[in-house]
Tab-separated table of C-alpha atoms and ligand atoms in Angstrom:
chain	number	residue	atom	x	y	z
A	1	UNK	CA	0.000	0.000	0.000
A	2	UNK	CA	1.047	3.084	-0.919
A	3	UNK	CA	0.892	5.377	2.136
A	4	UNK	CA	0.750	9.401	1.465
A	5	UNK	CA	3.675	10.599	3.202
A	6	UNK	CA	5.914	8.045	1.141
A	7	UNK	CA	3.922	9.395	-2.041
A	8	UNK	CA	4.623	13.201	-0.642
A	9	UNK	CA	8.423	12.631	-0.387
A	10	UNK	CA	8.784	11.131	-3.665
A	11	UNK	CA	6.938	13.383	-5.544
A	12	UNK	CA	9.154	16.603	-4.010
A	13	UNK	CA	11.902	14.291	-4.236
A	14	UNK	CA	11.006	13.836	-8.365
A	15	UNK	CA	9.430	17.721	-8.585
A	16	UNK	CA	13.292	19.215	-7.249
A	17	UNK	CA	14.886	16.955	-9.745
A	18	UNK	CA	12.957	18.020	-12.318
A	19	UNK	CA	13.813	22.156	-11.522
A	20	UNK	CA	17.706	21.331	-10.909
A	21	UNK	CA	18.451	21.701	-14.416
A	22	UNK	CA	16.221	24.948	-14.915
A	23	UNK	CA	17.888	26.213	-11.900
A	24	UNK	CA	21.249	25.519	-13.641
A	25	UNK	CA	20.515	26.514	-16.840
A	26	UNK	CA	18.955	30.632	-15.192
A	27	UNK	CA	22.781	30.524	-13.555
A	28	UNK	CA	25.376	31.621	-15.985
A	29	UNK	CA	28.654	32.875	-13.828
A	30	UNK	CA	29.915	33.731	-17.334
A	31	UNK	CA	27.338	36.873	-17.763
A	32	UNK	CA	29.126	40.065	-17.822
A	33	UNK	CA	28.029	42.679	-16.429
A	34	UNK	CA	26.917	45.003	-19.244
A	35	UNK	CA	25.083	42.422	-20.098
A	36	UNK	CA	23.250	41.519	-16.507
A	37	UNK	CA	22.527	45.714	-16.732
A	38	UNK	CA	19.193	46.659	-18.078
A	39	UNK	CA	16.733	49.132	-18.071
A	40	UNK	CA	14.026	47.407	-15.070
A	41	UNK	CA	11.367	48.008	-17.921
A	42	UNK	CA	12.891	45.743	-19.935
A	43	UNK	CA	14.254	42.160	-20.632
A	44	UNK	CA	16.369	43.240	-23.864
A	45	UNK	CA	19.826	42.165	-23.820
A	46	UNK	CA	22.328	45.474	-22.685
A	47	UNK	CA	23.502	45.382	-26.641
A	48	UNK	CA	20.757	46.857	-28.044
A	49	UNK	CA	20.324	50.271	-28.188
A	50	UNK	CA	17.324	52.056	-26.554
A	51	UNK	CA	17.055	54.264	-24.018
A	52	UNK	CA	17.895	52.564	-20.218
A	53	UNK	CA	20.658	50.170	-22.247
A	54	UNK	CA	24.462	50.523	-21.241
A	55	UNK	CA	26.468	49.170	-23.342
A	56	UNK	CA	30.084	48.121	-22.277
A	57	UNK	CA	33.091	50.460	-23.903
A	58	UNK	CA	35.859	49.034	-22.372
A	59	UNK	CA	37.642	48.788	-18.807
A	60	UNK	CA	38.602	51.060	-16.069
A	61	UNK	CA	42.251	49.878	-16.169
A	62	UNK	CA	42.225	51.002	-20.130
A	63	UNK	CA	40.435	54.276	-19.593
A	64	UNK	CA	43.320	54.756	-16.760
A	65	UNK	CA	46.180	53.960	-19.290
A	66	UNK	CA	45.162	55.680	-22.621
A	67	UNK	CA	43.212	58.591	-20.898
A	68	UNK	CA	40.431	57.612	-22.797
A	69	UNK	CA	38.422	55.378	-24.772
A	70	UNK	CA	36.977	55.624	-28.699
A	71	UNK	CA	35.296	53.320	-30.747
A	72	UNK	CA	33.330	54.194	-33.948
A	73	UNK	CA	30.261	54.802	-31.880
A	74	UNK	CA	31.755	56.475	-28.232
A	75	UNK	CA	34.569	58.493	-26.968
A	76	UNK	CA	34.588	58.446	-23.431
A	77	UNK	CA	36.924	60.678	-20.603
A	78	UNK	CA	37.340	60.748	-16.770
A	79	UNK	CA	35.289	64.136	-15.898
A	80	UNK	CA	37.899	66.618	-15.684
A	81	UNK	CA	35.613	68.484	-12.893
A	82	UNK	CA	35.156	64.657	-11.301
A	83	UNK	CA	37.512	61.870	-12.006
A	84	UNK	CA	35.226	59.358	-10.029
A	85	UNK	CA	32.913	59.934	-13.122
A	86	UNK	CA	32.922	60.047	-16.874
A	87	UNK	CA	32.069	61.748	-20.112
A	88	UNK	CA	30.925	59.930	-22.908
A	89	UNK	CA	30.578	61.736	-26.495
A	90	UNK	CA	29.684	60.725	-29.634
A	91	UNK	CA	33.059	61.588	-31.573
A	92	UNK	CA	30.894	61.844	-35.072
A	93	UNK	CA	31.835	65.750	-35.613
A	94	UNK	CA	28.737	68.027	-35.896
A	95	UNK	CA	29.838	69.383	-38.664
A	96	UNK	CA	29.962	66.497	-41.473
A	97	UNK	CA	30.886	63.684	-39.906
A	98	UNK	CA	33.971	63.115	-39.762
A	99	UNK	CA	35.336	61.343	-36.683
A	100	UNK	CA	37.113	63.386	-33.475
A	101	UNK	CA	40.215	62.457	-31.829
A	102	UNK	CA	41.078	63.443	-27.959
A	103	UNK	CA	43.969	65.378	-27.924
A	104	UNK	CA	45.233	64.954	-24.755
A	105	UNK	CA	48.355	67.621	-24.681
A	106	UNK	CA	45.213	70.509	-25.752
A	107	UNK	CA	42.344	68.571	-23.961
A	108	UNK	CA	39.854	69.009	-26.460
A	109	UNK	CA	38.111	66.882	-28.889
A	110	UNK	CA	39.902	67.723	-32.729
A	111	UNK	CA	38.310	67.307	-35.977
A	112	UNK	CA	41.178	66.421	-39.261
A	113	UNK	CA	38.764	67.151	-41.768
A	114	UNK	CA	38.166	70.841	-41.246
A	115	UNK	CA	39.595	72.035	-37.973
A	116	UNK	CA	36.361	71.707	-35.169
A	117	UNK	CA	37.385	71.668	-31.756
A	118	UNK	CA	35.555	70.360	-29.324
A	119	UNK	CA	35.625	70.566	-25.227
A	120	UNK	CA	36.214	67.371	-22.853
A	121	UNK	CA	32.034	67.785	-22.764
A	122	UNK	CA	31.235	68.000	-26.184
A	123	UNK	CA	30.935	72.131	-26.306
A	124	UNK	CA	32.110	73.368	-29.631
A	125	UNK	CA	35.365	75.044	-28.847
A	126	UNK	CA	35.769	76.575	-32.457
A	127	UNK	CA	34.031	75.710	-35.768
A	128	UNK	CA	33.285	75.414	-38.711
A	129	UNK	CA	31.110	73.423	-36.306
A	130	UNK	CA	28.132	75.325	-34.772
A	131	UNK	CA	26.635	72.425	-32.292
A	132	UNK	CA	28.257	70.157	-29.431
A	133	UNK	CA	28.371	66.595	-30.185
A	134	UNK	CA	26.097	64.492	-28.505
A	135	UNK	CA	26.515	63.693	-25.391
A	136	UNK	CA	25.331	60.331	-23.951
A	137	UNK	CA	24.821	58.746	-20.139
A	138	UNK	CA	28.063	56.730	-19.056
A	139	UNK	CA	29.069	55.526	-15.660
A	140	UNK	CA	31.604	52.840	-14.245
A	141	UNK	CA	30.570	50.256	-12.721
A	142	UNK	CA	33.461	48.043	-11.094
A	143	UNK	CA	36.017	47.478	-13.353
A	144	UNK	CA	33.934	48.678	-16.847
A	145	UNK	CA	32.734	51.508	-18.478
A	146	UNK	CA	29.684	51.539	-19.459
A	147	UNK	CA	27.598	53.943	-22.048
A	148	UNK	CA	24.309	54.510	-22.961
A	149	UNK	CA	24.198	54.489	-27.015
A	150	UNK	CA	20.955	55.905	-28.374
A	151	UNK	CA	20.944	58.003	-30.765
A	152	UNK	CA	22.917	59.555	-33.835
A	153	UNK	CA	24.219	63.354	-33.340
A	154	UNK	CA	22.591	66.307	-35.797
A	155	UNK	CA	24.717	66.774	-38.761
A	156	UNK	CA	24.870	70.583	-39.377
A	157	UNK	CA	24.139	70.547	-43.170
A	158	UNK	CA	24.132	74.118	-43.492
A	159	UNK	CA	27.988	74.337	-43.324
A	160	UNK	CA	29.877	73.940	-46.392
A	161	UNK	CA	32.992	72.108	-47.021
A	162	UNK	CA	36.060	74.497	-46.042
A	163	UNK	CA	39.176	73.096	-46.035
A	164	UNK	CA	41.456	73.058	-43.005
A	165	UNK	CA	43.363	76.125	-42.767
A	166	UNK	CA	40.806	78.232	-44.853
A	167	UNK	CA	38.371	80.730	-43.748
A	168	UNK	CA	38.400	80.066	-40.433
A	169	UNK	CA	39.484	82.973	-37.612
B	1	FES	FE1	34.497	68.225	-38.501
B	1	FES	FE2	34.023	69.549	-40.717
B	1	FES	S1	33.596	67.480	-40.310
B	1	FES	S2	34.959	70.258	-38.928
């Protein structure tokens, strides 16, 4: 006869075997941690690039060493006002494109293609650009930087194509 407190421990017994590998599976130690940060909204992965999404830029230790990070999509610097916080720009110049480089011995954003200088914030410095480039939310968290991507910078199509050097004061 099959008595009910034998056919209670078996079936927890069978009921935690059965959720063991769920359990395992939810539990990836491998997860960084851009990718564990979301907005609370949402269950997106932190890759994509909406609003509340940090994406991961690079490390602390790098930031430290090359006094700043770049990729094609994010420049970021220690706040010169606060070094326990960042800056993060994107280094598309306002102007027409063309892609900024920190220049660390003038601390300011420079543009090859026509001359655009830009502040450790983004602030146009001197033109032919007329607007800052866009600025986006970064922060450090532990060891990584970590920036929040969304959206492409205004292109200032009025300007015209000057060459470096000419007709600029
Ligand atoms: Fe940067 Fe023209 S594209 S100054």
């Amino acid at each position: 006869m099959f008595k009910r407190r034998s056919f209670l421990t078996y079936f927890s017994i069978g009921w935690l075997t059965s959720c063991f590998p769920v359990i395992l599976a939810a539990y990836d130690p491998r997860k960084s941690i851009a990718q564990t940060i979301t907005n609370q909204d949402s269950a997106k992965p932190a890759t994509t690039k909406t609003p509340g999404m940090f994406t991961l830029v690079g490390s602390v230790a790098d930031l430290d060493k090359n006094g700043y990070l770049q990729t094609k999509e994010v420049a970021v610097l220690r706040d010169p006002a606060n070094s326990q916080k960042v800056i993060a720009v994107n280094p598309k110049c306002t102007h027409q494109s063309c892609d900024v480089k920190w220049a660390a011995g003038e601390k300011r954003y420079e543009c090859p293609c026509h001359g655009s200088n830009f502040g450790a914030d983004g602030e146009v410095l001197n033109g032919p650009a007329t607007k800052p480039l866009a600025v986006y939310s970064a922060k450090i968290v532990e060891t990584q930087v970590l920036v929040e991507i969304v959206a492409k910078p205004p292109v200032d199509s009025r300007q015209k194509v000057i060459p470096f050097g000419r007709g600029h004061n």
